[in-house]
PDB file of C-alpha atoms in Angstrom:
ATOM      1  CA  MET A 144     -16.100 -25.817  18.292  1.00  0.00           C
ATOM      2  CA  CYS A 145     -13.925 -22.458  18.889  1.00  0.00           C
ATOM      3  CA  TRP A 146     -13.021 -21.655  22.542  1.00  0.00           C
ATOM      4  CA  LYS A 147     -15.452 -18.991  23.362  1.00  0.00           C
ATOM      5  CA  SER A 148     -18.739 -21.361  22.685  1.00  0.00           C
ATOM      6  CA  VAL A 149     -16.866 -23.686  25.578  1.00  0.00           C
ATOM      7  CA  ASP A 150     -19.084 -23.391  28.527  1.00  0.00           C
ATOM      8  CA  VAL A 151     -17.546 -20.922  31.330  1.00  0.00           C
ATOM      9  CA  ALA A 152     -17.246 -23.658  33.943  1.00  0.00           C
ATOM     10  CA  THR A 153     -15.301 -25.814  31.470  1.00  0.00           C
ATOM     11  CA  ARG A 154     -12.817 -22.991  30.612  1.00  0.00           C
ATOM     12  CA  ASP A 155     -12.442 -21.895  34.384  1.00  0.00           C
ATOM     13  CA  VAL A 156     -11.502 -25.394  35.019  1.00  0.00           C
ATOM     14  CA  VAL A 157      -8.930 -25.764  32.321  1.00  0.00           C
ATOM     15  CA  LEU A 158      -7.460 -22.299  33.375  1.00  0.00           C
ATOM     16  CA  GLN A 159      -7.329 -23.200  37.275  1.00  0.00           C
ATOM     17  CA  ASN A 160      -5.168 -26.269  35.928  1.00  0.00           C
ATOM     18  CA  ILE A 161      -2.850 -24.441  33.853  1.00  0.00           C
ATOM     19  CA  ALA A 162      -2.442 -21.675  36.847  1.00  0.00           C
ATOM     20  CA  ASP A 163      -1.914 -24.318  39.515  1.00  0.00           C
ATOM     21  CA  GLN A 164       0.861 -25.600  37.378  1.00  0.00           C
ATOM     22  CA  PHE A 165       2.760 -22.676  36.577  1.00  0.00           C
ATOM     23  CA  GLU A 166       3.827 -19.698  38.016  1.00  0.00           C
ATOM     24  CA  LEU A 167       2.404 -16.904  35.881  1.00  0.00           C
ATOM     25  CA  HIS A 168       3.462 -13.491  36.425  1.00  0.00           C
ATOM     26  CA  GLY A 169       2.139 -10.171  35.293  1.00  0.00           C
ATOM     27  CA  ASP A 170      -1.270  -8.504  35.141  1.00  0.00           C
ATOM     28  CA  SER A 171      -3.948 -10.790  35.815  1.00  0.00           C
ATOM     29  CA  ASN A 172      -5.938  -9.443  32.836  1.00  0.00           C
ATOM     30  CA  LEU A 173      -3.251  -9.834  30.509  1.00  0.00           C
ATOM     31  CA  VAL A 174      -2.363 -13.248  31.540  1.00  0.00           C
ATOM     32  CA  THR A 175      -5.997 -14.730  31.302  1.00  0.00           C
ATOM     33  CA  LYS A 176      -6.081 -12.842  27.945  1.00  0.00           C
ATOM     34  CA  ALA A 177      -3.243 -14.595  26.774  1.00  0.00           C
ATOM     35  CA  LEU A 178      -4.358 -17.979  28.138  1.00  0.00           C
ATOM     36  CA  ASN A 179      -7.742 -17.897  26.420  1.00  0.00           C
ATOM     37  CA  THR A 180      -5.873 -16.857  23.145  1.00  0.00           C
ATOM     38  CA  LYS A 181      -3.598 -19.929  23.347  1.00  0.00           C
ATOM     39  CA  CYS A 182      -6.452 -22.186  24.539  1.00  0.00           C
ATOM     40  CA  GLY A 183      -8.176 -20.828  21.310  1.00  0.00           C
ATOM     41  CA  ARG A 184      -5.779 -21.764  19.058  1.00  0.00           C
ATOM     42  CA  LEU A 185      -4.859 -25.270  20.185  1.00  0.00           C
ATOM     43  CA  LEU A 186      -8.928 -26.060  20.041  1.00  0.00           C
ATOM     44  CA  SER A 187      -8.837 -24.436  16.473  1.00  0.00           C
ATOM     45  CA  CYS A 188      -5.427 -26.622  15.697  1.00  0.00           C
ATOM     46  CA  ASN A 189      -7.127 -29.892  16.924  1.00  0.00           C
ATOM     47  CA  SER A 190     -10.568 -29.307  15.752  1.00  0.00           C
ATOM     48  CA  ASN A 191      -8.591 -28.758  12.143  1.00  0.00           C
ATOM     49  CA  LYS A 192      -6.776 -31.800  12.504  1.00  0.00           C
ATOM     50  CA  LEU A 193      -9.985 -33.967  13.278  1.00  0.00           C
ATOM     51  CA  HIS A 194     -11.719 -32.546  10.105  1.00  0.00           C
ATOM     52  CA  GLN A 195      -8.409 -33.481   8.093  1.00  0.00           C
ATOM     53  CA  THR A 196      -8.914 -37.022   9.827  1.00  0.00           C
ATOM     54  CA  TYR A 197     -12.665 -37.058   8.835  1.00  0.00           C
ATOM     55  CA  LYS A 198     -12.064 -36.159   4.855  1.00  0.00           C
ATOM     56  CA  LYS A 199      -9.680 -39.262   4.701  1.00  0.00           C
ATOM     57  CA  LEU A 200     -11.586 -41.247   6.379  1.00  0.00           C
ATOM     58  CA  VAL A 201     -14.697 -40.187   3.965  1.00  0.00           C
ATOM     59  CA  GLU A 202     -12.532 -40.559   0.830  1.00  0.00           C
ATOM     60  CA  SER A 203     -11.211 -44.027   1.905  1.00  0.00           C
ATOM     61  CA  HIS A 204     -14.236 -45.709   3.408  1.00  0.00           C
ATOM     62  CA  GLY A 205     -17.388 -43.270   2.573  1.00  0.00           C
ATOM     63  CA  ALA A 206     -19.232 -40.952   4.830  1.00  0.00           C
ATOM     64  CA  ASP A 207     -21.084 -43.935   6.793  1.00  0.00           C
ATOM     65  CA  TYR A 208     -18.279 -45.445   8.229  1.00  0.00           C
ATOM     66  CA  ALA A 209     -16.280 -42.105   8.674  1.00  0.00           C
ATOM     67  CA  ARG A 210     -19.327 -41.154  10.991  1.00  0.00           C
ATOM     68  CA  SER A 211     -19.186 -44.079  13.073  1.00  0.00           C
ATOM     69  CA  HIS A 212     -15.596 -44.353  13.662  1.00  0.00           C
ATOM     70  CA  PRO A 213     -14.137 -41.301  15.675  1.00  0.00           C
ATOM     71  CA  PRO A 214     -10.695 -41.183  16.233  1.00  0.00           C
ATOM     72  CA  LYS A 215      -9.080 -42.110  19.676  1.00  0.00           C
ATOM     73  CA  ASN A 216      -9.180 -38.254  21.024  1.00  0.00           C
ATOM     74  CA  ALA A 217     -12.659 -37.894  20.681  1.00  0.00           C
ATOM     75  CA  THR A 218     -15.801 -39.532  21.606  1.00  0.00           C
ATOM     76  CA  LEU A 219     -18.327 -40.357  19.354  1.00  0.00           C
ATOM     77  CA  GLU A 220     -20.838 -37.903  20.695  1.00  0.00           C
ATOM     78  CA  GLN A 221     -18.124 -35.021  20.159  1.00  0.00           C
ATOM     79  CA  TRP A 222     -17.391 -36.468  16.374  1.00  0.00           C
ATOM     80  CA  THR A 223     -20.894 -36.656  15.019  1.00  0.00           C
ATOM     81  CA  GLY A 224     -21.261 -33.314  16.691  1.00  0.00           C
ATOM     82  CA  LEU A 225     -18.565 -31.755  14.637  1.00  0.00           C
ATOM     83  CA  ILE A 226     -20.099 -33.479  11.513  1.00  0.00           C
ATOM     84  CA  ASP A 227     -23.266 -32.476  11.775  1.00  0.00           C
ATOM     85  CA  GLY A 228     -22.714 -29.161  13.258  1.00  0.00           C
ATOM     86  CA  LYS A 229     -19.546 -28.084  11.180  1.00  0.00           C
ATOM     87  CA  TRP A 230     -18.467 -30.391   8.372  1.00  0.00           C
ATOM     88  CA  THR A 231     -21.341 -31.141   6.602  1.00  0.00           C
ATOM     89  CA  ASN A 232     -23.257 -28.068   7.477  1.00  0.00           C
ATOM     90  CA  LYS A 233     -23.734 -25.724   4.207  1.00  0.00           C
ATOM     91  CA  ASP A 234     -23.526 -22.442   6.063  1.00  0.00           C
ATOM     92  CA  TRP A 235     -20.120 -23.567   7.604  1.00  0.00           C
ATOM     93  CA  LEU A 236     -19.216 -25.373   4.142  1.00  0.00           C
ATOM     94  CA  GLU A 237     -19.720 -21.932   2.605  1.00  0.00           C
ATOM     95  CA  LYS A 238     -18.341 -19.800   5.140  1.00  0.00           C
ATOM     96  CA  SER A 239     -15.222 -21.906   5.126  1.00  0.00           C
ATOM     97  CA  ARG A 240     -14.745 -21.531   1.359  1.00  0.00           C
ATOM     98  CA  LYS A 241     -15.104 -17.513   1.421  1.00  0.00           C
ATOM     99  CA  ASN A 242     -12.426 -17.751   4.403  1.00  0.00           C
ATOM    100  CA  SER A 243     -10.444 -19.756   2.360  1.00  0.00           C
ATOM    101  CA  GLU A 244     -10.614 -17.331  -0.269  1.00  0.00           C
ATOM    102  CA  ASN A 245     -10.006 -14.571   1.426  1.00  0.00           C
ATOM    103  CA  ARG A 246      -6.538 -15.791   2.859  1.00  0.00           C
ATOM    104  CA  LYS A 247      -5.692 -16.649  -0.391  1.00  0.00           C
ATOM    105  CA  LYS A 248      -5.605 -12.832  -1.348  1.00  0.00           C
ATOM    106  CA  THR A 249      -2.564 -10.270  -0.414  1.00  0.00           C
ATOM    107  CA  SER A 250      -3.967  -7.238   1.853  1.00  0.00           C
ATOM    108  CA  GLY A 251      -0.754  -5.247   0.872  1.00  0.00           C
ATOM    109  CA  LYS A 252       2.346  -5.630  -1.618  1.00  0.00           C
ATOM    110  CA  HIS A 253       5.429  -7.344  -0.238  1.00  0.00           C
ATOM    111  CA  ARG A 254       8.103  -9.612  -1.385  1.00  0.00           C
ATOM    112  CA  CYS A 255       7.591 -12.667   1.220  1.00  0.00           C
ATOM    113  CA  GLY A 256       6.278 -14.911  -0.847  1.00  0.00           C
ATOM    114  CA  THR A 257       4.447 -17.721   0.817  1.00  0.00           C
ATOM    115  CA  LYS A 258       6.203 -17.168   3.918  1.00  0.00           C
ATOM    116  CA  ALA A 259       4.686 -15.674   6.359  1.00  0.00           C
ATOM    117  CA  LEU A 260       5.998 -12.558   8.262  1.00  0.00           C
ATOM    118  CA  ALA A 261       6.083 -13.722  11.456  1.00  0.00           C
ATOM    119  CA  VAL A 262       7.698 -17.227  10.474  1.00  0.00           C
ATOM    120  CA  ARG A 263      10.263 -14.865   8.668  1.00  0.00           C
ATOM    121  CA  VAL A 264      10.924 -12.933  11.821  1.00  0.00           C
ATOM    122  CA  ASP A 265      10.871 -16.027  14.276  1.00  0.00           C
ATOM    123  CA  GLU A 266      13.849 -17.636  12.030  1.00  0.00           C
ATOM    124  CA  GLU A 267      15.613 -14.127  12.279  1.00  0.00           C
ATOM    125  CA  THR A 268      14.938 -14.285  16.294  1.00  0.00           C
ATOM    126  CA  ASN A 269      16.178 -17.351  16.449  1.00  0.00           C
ATOM    127  CA  ASN A 270      19.511 -16.933  14.289  1.00  0.00           C
ATOM    128  CA  ASN A 271      19.990 -13.648  16.191  1.00  0.00           C
ATOM    129  CA  ASP A 272      20.548 -15.431  19.918  1.00  0.00           C
ATOM    130  CA  GLY A 273      16.837 -14.802  20.524  1.00  0.00           C
ATOM    131  CA  GLN A 274      16.684 -10.757  19.829  1.00  0.00           C
ATOM    132  CA  VAL A 275      13.979  -9.469  17.921  1.00  0.00           C
ATOM    133  CA  PRO A 276      14.895  -8.332  14.362  1.00  0.00           C
ATOM    134  CA  GLU A 277      15.220  -4.346  13.943  1.00  0.00           C
ATOM    135  CA  LEU A 278      11.940  -3.266  12.569  1.00  0.00           C
ATOM    136  CA  ALA A 279      13.288  -0.872   9.987  1.00  0.00           C
ATOM    137  CA  LYS A 280      15.369  -4.029   8.181  1.00  0.00           C
ATOM    138  CA  ILE A 281      12.285  -6.546   8.360  1.00  0.00           C
ATOM    139  CA  PHE A 282      10.263  -3.706   6.699  1.00  0.00           C
ATOM    140  CA  LYS A 283      12.734  -2.871   3.912  1.00  0.00           C
ATOM    141  CA  ASP A 284      13.472  -7.032   3.393  1.00  0.00           C
ATOM    142  CA  VAL A 285       9.775  -7.172   2.484  1.00  0.00           C
ATOM    143  CA  HIS A 286       9.156  -4.114   1.065  1.00  0.00           C
ATOM    144  CA  PHE A 287      11.750  -3.177  -0.953  1.00  0.00           C
ATOM    145  CA  ASN A 288      13.263  -5.194  -4.283  1.00  0.00           C
ATOM    146  CA  PRO A 289      16.973  -4.932  -4.427  1.00  0.00           C
ATOM    147  CA  ASN A 290      16.556  -5.988  -8.216  1.00  0.00           C
ATOM    148  CA  THR A 291      15.449  -3.085  -9.381  1.00  0.00           C
ATOM    149  CA  ASN A 292      16.111  -0.954  -6.682  1.00  0.00           C
ATOM    150  CA  MET A 293      12.802   0.251  -5.958  1.00  0.00           C
ATOM    151  CA  TRP A 294      10.168   0.050  -3.420  1.00  0.00           C
ATOM    152  CA  ILE A 295       6.687  -2.225  -3.880  1.00  0.00           C
ATOM    153  CA  HIS A 296       4.677   0.870  -3.316  1.00  0.00           C
ATOM    154  CA  HIS A 297       5.972   4.384  -2.815  1.00  0.00           C
ATOM    155  CA  GLU A 298       4.695   5.120   0.408  1.00  0.00           C
ATOM    156  CA  ASP A 299       6.672   2.042   1.945  1.00  0.00           C
ATOM    157  CA  GLU A 300       9.815   4.444   1.352  1.00  0.00           C
ATOM    158  CA  VAL A 301       7.999   7.009   3.346  1.00  0.00           C
ATOM    159  CA  THR A 302       7.138   4.361   6.144  1.00  0.00           C
ATOM    160  CA  TYR A 303      10.604   3.235   5.985  1.00  0.00           C
ATOM    161  CA  GLU A 304      12.212   6.565   6.605  1.00  0.00           C
ATOM    162  CA  THR A 305       9.418   7.099   9.390  1.00  0.00           C
ATOM    163  CA  ILE A 306      10.674   4.346  11.146  1.00  0.00           C
ATOM    164  CA  LEU A 307      14.242   5.574  10.940  1.00  0.00           C
ATOM    165  CA  LYS A 308      13.593   9.213  12.170  1.00  0.00           C
ATOM    166  CA  VAL A 309      11.432   7.723  15.014  1.00  0.00           C
ATOM    167  CA  GLN A 310      14.683   6.126  16.055  1.00  0.00           C
ATOM    168  CA  GLU A 311      16.786   9.107  15.315  1.00  0.00           C
ATOM    169  CA  ASP A 312      14.598  11.367  17.597  1.00  0.00           C
ATOM    170  CA  HIS A 313      14.449   9.202  20.419  1.00  0.00           C
ATOM    171  CA  CYS A 314      18.291   8.915  20.605  1.00  0.00           C
ATOM    172  CA  GLN A 315      18.732  12.358  20.530  1.00  0.00           C
ATOM    173  CA  ASP A 316      18.208  12.152  24.177  1.00  0.00           C
ATOM    174  CA  PRO A 317      21.723  11.037  25.676  1.00  0.00           C
ATOM    175  CA  ASN A 318      19.144   9.882  29.021  1.00  0.00           C
ATOM    176  CA  ALA A 319      16.433   8.114  26.874  1.00  0.00           C
ATOM    177  CA  ILE A 320      16.210   4.206  27.319  1.00  0.00           C
ATOM    178  CA  PRO A 321      16.218   2.802  23.861  1.00  0.00           C
ATOM    179  CA  LEU A 322      13.153   1.724  22.357  1.00  0.00           C
ATOM    180  CA  THR A 323      11.858  -1.776  21.732  1.00  0.00           C
ATOM    181  CA  GLN A 324      11.126  -2.727  18.078  1.00  0.00           C
ATOM    182  CA  GLU A 325       7.507  -3.208  19.507  1.00  0.00           C
ATOM    183  CA  GLU A 326       7.337   0.383  20.838  1.00  0.00           C
ATOM    184  CA  ILE A 327       8.486   1.686  17.382  1.00  0.00           C
ATOM    185  CA  SER A 328       5.783  -0.015  15.705  1.00  0.00           C
ATOM    186  CA  ASN A 329       3.365   1.557  18.026  1.00  0.00           C
ATOM    187  CA  LEU A 330       4.796   4.657  17.417  1.00  0.00           C
ATOM    188  CA  VAL A 331       4.842   4.097  13.679  1.00  0.00           C
ATOM    189  CA  PHE A 332       1.890   2.166  12.442  1.00  0.00           C
ATOM    190  CA  LYS A 333      -1.688   2.664  13.867  1.00  0.00           C
ATOM    191  CA  LYS A 334      -2.046   0.004  16.951  1.00  0.00           C
ATOM    192  CA  LYS A 335      -3.486  -3.231  15.956  1.00  0.00           C
ATOM    193  CA  SER A 336      -5.089  -5.119  18.734  1.00  0.00           C
ATOM    194  CA  GLY A 337      -3.357  -8.726  19.100  1.00  0.00           C
ATOM    195  CA  ILE A 338      -0.573  -7.986  16.377  1.00  0.00           C
ATOM    196  CA  VAL A 339       2.764  -6.246  16.277  1.00  0.00           C
ATOM    197  CA  LYS A 340       2.112  -4.326  13.115  1.00  0.00           C
ATOM    198  CA  GLY A 341       5.605  -4.720  10.639  1.00  0.00           C
ATOM    199  CA  LEU A 342       6.519  -7.790  12.699  1.00  0.00           C
ATOM    200  CA  GLY A 343       3.722 -10.233  12.346  1.00  0.00           C
ATOM    201  CA  MET A 344       4.091 -11.154  16.089  1.00  0.00           C
ATOM    202  CA  ARG A 345       1.998 -11.211  19.394  1.00  0.00           C
ATOM    203  CA  PRO A 346       2.456  -7.881  21.807  1.00  0.00           C
ATOM    204  CA  SER A 347       4.137  -8.387  24.864  1.00  0.00           C
ATOM    205  CA  SER A 348       1.588  -8.562  27.683  1.00  0.00           C
ATOM    206  CA  SER A 349       4.453  -7.054  30.126  1.00  0.00           C
ATOM    207  CA  LEU A 350       5.120  -3.873  27.602  1.00  0.00           C
ATOM    208  CA  VAL A 351       4.071  -0.660  28.804  1.00  0.00           C
ATOM    209  CA  THR A 352       4.491   1.778  25.862  1.00  0.00           C
ATOM    210  CA  THR A 353       5.156   5.079  25.929  1.00  0.00           C
ATOM    211  CA  ALA A 354       2.282   5.825  23.867  1.00  0.00           C
ATOM    212  CA  SER A 355       0.099   6.004  26.965  1.00  0.00           C
ATOM    213  CA  SER A 356       2.006   9.238  28.369  1.00  0.00           C
ATOM    214  CA  ASN A 357       0.906  12.564  27.134  1.00  0.00           C
ATOM    215  CA  SER A 358       4.264  13.720  25.940  1.00  0.00           C
ATOM    216  CA  SER A 359       4.101  10.383  23.379  1.00  0.00           C
ATOM    217  CA  VAL A 360       0.478  11.225  22.147  1.00  0.00           C
ATOM    218  CA  GLU A 361       1.850  14.821  21.219  1.00  0.00           C
ATOM    219  CA  TYR A 362       5.105  12.980  19.704  1.00  0.00           C
ATOM    220  CA  ILE A 363       2.571  10.592  17.515  1.00  0.00           C
ATOM    221  CA  GLN A 364       0.635  13.391  16.705  1.00  0.00           C
ATOM    222  CA  ARG A 365       3.635  15.532  15.425  1.00  0.00           C
ATOM    223  CA  LEU A 366       4.824  12.349  13.841  1.00  0.00           C
ATOM    224  CA  GLU A 367       1.579  11.856  12.311  1.00  0.00           C
ATOM    225  CA  ASN A 368       1.801  15.347  10.690  1.00  0.00           C
ATOM    226  CA  GLU A 369       5.462  14.932   9.386  1.00  0.00           C
ATOM    227  CA  ILE A 370       4.107  11.816   7.826  1.00  0.00           C
ATOM    228  CA  ILE A 371       1.340  13.716   6.167  1.00  0.00           C
ATOM    229  CA  GLU A 372       3.974  16.410   5.099  1.00  0.00           C
ATOM    230  CA  LEU A 373       6.378  13.666   3.500  1.00  0.00           C
ATOM    231  CA  LYS A 374       3.423  12.159   1.328  1.00  0.00           C
ATOM    232  CA  GLU A 375       2.518  15.319   0.558  1.00  0.00           C
ATOM    233  CA  ALA A 376       5.871  16.414  -0.694  1.00  0.00           C
ATOM    234  CA  ARG A 377       6.301  12.864  -2.589  1.00  0.00           C
ATOM    235  CA  ALA A 378       2.960  13.602  -4.050  1.00  0.00           C
ATOM    236  CA  ARG A 379       4.213  16.659  -5.227  1.00  0.00           C
ATOM    237  CA  ASP A 380       7.860  15.228  -6.578  1.00  0.00           C
ATOM    238  CA  GLN A 381       5.704  12.666  -8.388  1.00  0.00           C
ATOM    239  CA  GLU A 382       3.403  15.180 -10.122  1.00  0.00           C
ATOM    240  CA  GLU A 383       6.392  17.185 -10.974  1.00  0.00           C
ATOM    241  CA  ARG A 384       8.280  14.048 -12.565  1.00  0.00           C
ATOM    242  CA  VAL A 385       4.991  13.293 -14.289  1.00  0.00           C
ATOM    243  CA  ARG A 386       4.882  16.992 -15.911  1.00  0.00           C
ATOM    244  CA  ASP A 387       8.514  16.825 -17.038  1.00  0.00           C
ATOM    245  CA  GLN A 388       7.638  13.343 -18.422  1.00  0.00           C
ATOM    246  CA  GLU A 389       4.764  14.917 -20.153  1.00  0.00           C
ATOM    247  CA  GLU A 390       7.162  17.737 -21.461  1.00  0.00           C
ATOM    248  CA  ARG A 391       9.820  15.587 -22.709  1.00  0.00           C
ATOM    249  CA  VAL A 392       7.106  13.415 -24.584  1.00  0.00           C
ATOM    250  CA  ARG A 393       5.378  16.390 -26.223  1.00  0.00           C
ATOM    251  CA  GLU A 394       9.208  17.963 -26.944  1.00  0.00           C
ATOM    252  CA  GLN A 395       9.909  14.669 -28.944  1.00  0.00           C
ATOM    253  CA  GLU A 396       6.752  14.813 -30.485  1.00  0.00           C
ATOM    254  CA  ALA A 397       7.262  18.189 -31.612  1.00  0.00           C
ATOM    255  CA  ARG A 398      10.997  17.155 -33.062  1.00  0.00           C
ATOM    256  CA  ALA A 399       9.397  14.312 -34.816  1.00  0.00           C
ATOM    257  CA  LYS A 400       7.047  16.366 -36.556  1.00  0.00           C
ATOM    258  CA  GLU A 401       9.545  18.748 -37.602  1.00  0.00           C
ATOM    259  CA  GLN A 402      11.714  15.735 -38.894  1.00  0.00           C
ATOM    260  CA  GLU A 403       8.926  14.818 -40.550  1.00  0.00           C
ATOM    261  CA  ALA A 404       8.004  17.980 -42.088  1.00  0.00           C
ATOM    262  CA  ARG A 405      11.721  18.936 -43.180  1.00  0.00           C
ATOM    263  CA  ALA A 406      11.556  14.925 -44.784  1.00  0.00           C
ATOM    264  CA  LYS A 407       8.609  15.835 -46.637  1.00  0.00           C
ATOM    265  CA  GLN A 408      10.340  19.360 -47.944  1.00  0.00           C
ATOM    266  CA  GLU A 409      13.468  17.417 -48.996  1.00  0.00           C
ATOM    267  CA  GLU A 410      11.052  14.878 -51.024  1.00  0.00           C
ATOM    268  CA  VAL A 411       9.475  17.725 -52.648  1.00  0.00           C
ATOM    269  CA  GLN A 412      12.639  19.388 -53.733  1.00  0.00           C
ATOM    270  CA  GLN A 413      14.425  16.194 -54.776  1.00  0.00           C
ATOM    271  CA  ASN A 414      11.027  15.585 -56.952  1.00  0.00           C
ATOM    272  CA  ILE A 415      11.588  19.078 -58.464  1.00  0.00           C
ATOM    273  CA  LEU A 416      15.058  18.550 -59.422  1.00  0.00           C
ATOM    274  CA  ASN A 417      14.321  15.001 -60.827  1.00  0.00           C
ATOM    275  CA  PHE A 418      11.738  16.599 -63.325  1.00  0.00           C
ATOM    276  CA  LEU A 419      14.118  19.585 -64.176  1.00  0.00           C
ATOM    277  CA  ARG A 420      16.573  16.963 -64.704  1.00  0.00           C
ATOM    278  CA  SER A 421      14.144  15.168 -66.905  1.00  0.00           C
ATOM    279  CA  LYS A 422      13.664  18.062 -69.070  1.00  0.00           C
ATOM    280  CA  GLY A 423      17.468  18.647 -69.799  1.00  0.00           C
ATOM    281  CA  TYR A 424      18.138  21.256 -67.099  1.00  0.00           C
ATOM    282  CA  ASP A 425      20.878  19.341 -65.605  1.00  0.00           C
ATOM    283  CA  ASP A 426      23.983  21.367 -66.384  1.00  0.00           C
ATOM    284  CA  ALA A 427      22.414  24.296 -65.031  1.00  0.00           C
ATOM    285  CA  LEU A 428      21.085  22.842 -61.749  1.00  0.00           C
ATOM    286  CA  THR A 429      24.823  21.258 -61.559  1.00  0.00           C
ATOM    287  CA  TYR A 430      26.256  24.652 -61.983  1.00  0.00           C
ATOM    288  CA  GLY A 431      23.942  26.915 -60.759  1.00  0.00           C
ATOM    289  CA  GLY A 432      23.729  29.131 -64.370  1.00  0.00           C
ATOM    290  CA  GLY A 433      21.506  29.820 -66.397  1.00  0.00           C
ATOM    291  CA  SER A 434      20.407  27.921 -69.681  1.00  0.00           C
ATOM    292  CA  SER A 435      23.343  27.791 -72.561  1.00  0.00           C
ATOM    293  CA  SER A 436      22.338  29.462 -75.771  1.00  0.00           C
ATOM    294  CA  SER A 437      22.844  27.475 -79.128  1.00  0.00           C
TER     295      SER A 437
END
């Protein structure tokens, strides 16, 4: 069961209990949204644990036993509802299989390995006295291979330079308030609901990004144009490098053909010399003179 499928009355009771126990500050809509997200994740996590318990019971005691022996944190009605509605439902099983396959696919090239970006950022945050690591550093760590001294994808270098440029442009104003890493992400990447791109973390509910102002909209537009120009320049450089490479290949092929032709010519000349020597013209060939008279 997902949180959205829980009846409204039950959800309201849960949210009200949380509000009664904690002092929640900020915009009420954002607070409610954050609480709904958290409750959804907790419910999903609990459902997953129940599913793992069910599979272990089936494996060890059989399906009939598993069905009639729910764990302590679930009623028999809830337990059988999950079994019939999800865990043995063909449509749910097929959807689960496809989702599992999709999670295994890599949406973009990076060097994170099996460690999620959010985990990497969280570890660095904890090691940095709670300060979120710089977006530029994280992006380079993930997309640049120091062993080969190359970017995973040529556009990654453009993105990295754009991140640095955003910081540099903003710092040119001595009165400017330093941008947070989240604000930099919103300026560089297309904003994605529910996540701070490049850092893999959820957005701050209290953040009022500079992207809401007209000046920032103009800045983003100018930045996007500069990114396009950078990409076009990189594309031209790449085309020029390809042309240079092709020209070098043609020159090498021409030299190879010339050397082959010269070798064949020398072979023919040597064959002629050998033939003349076999006919007794060795002295004439050696001294460059004519044939001797007898």
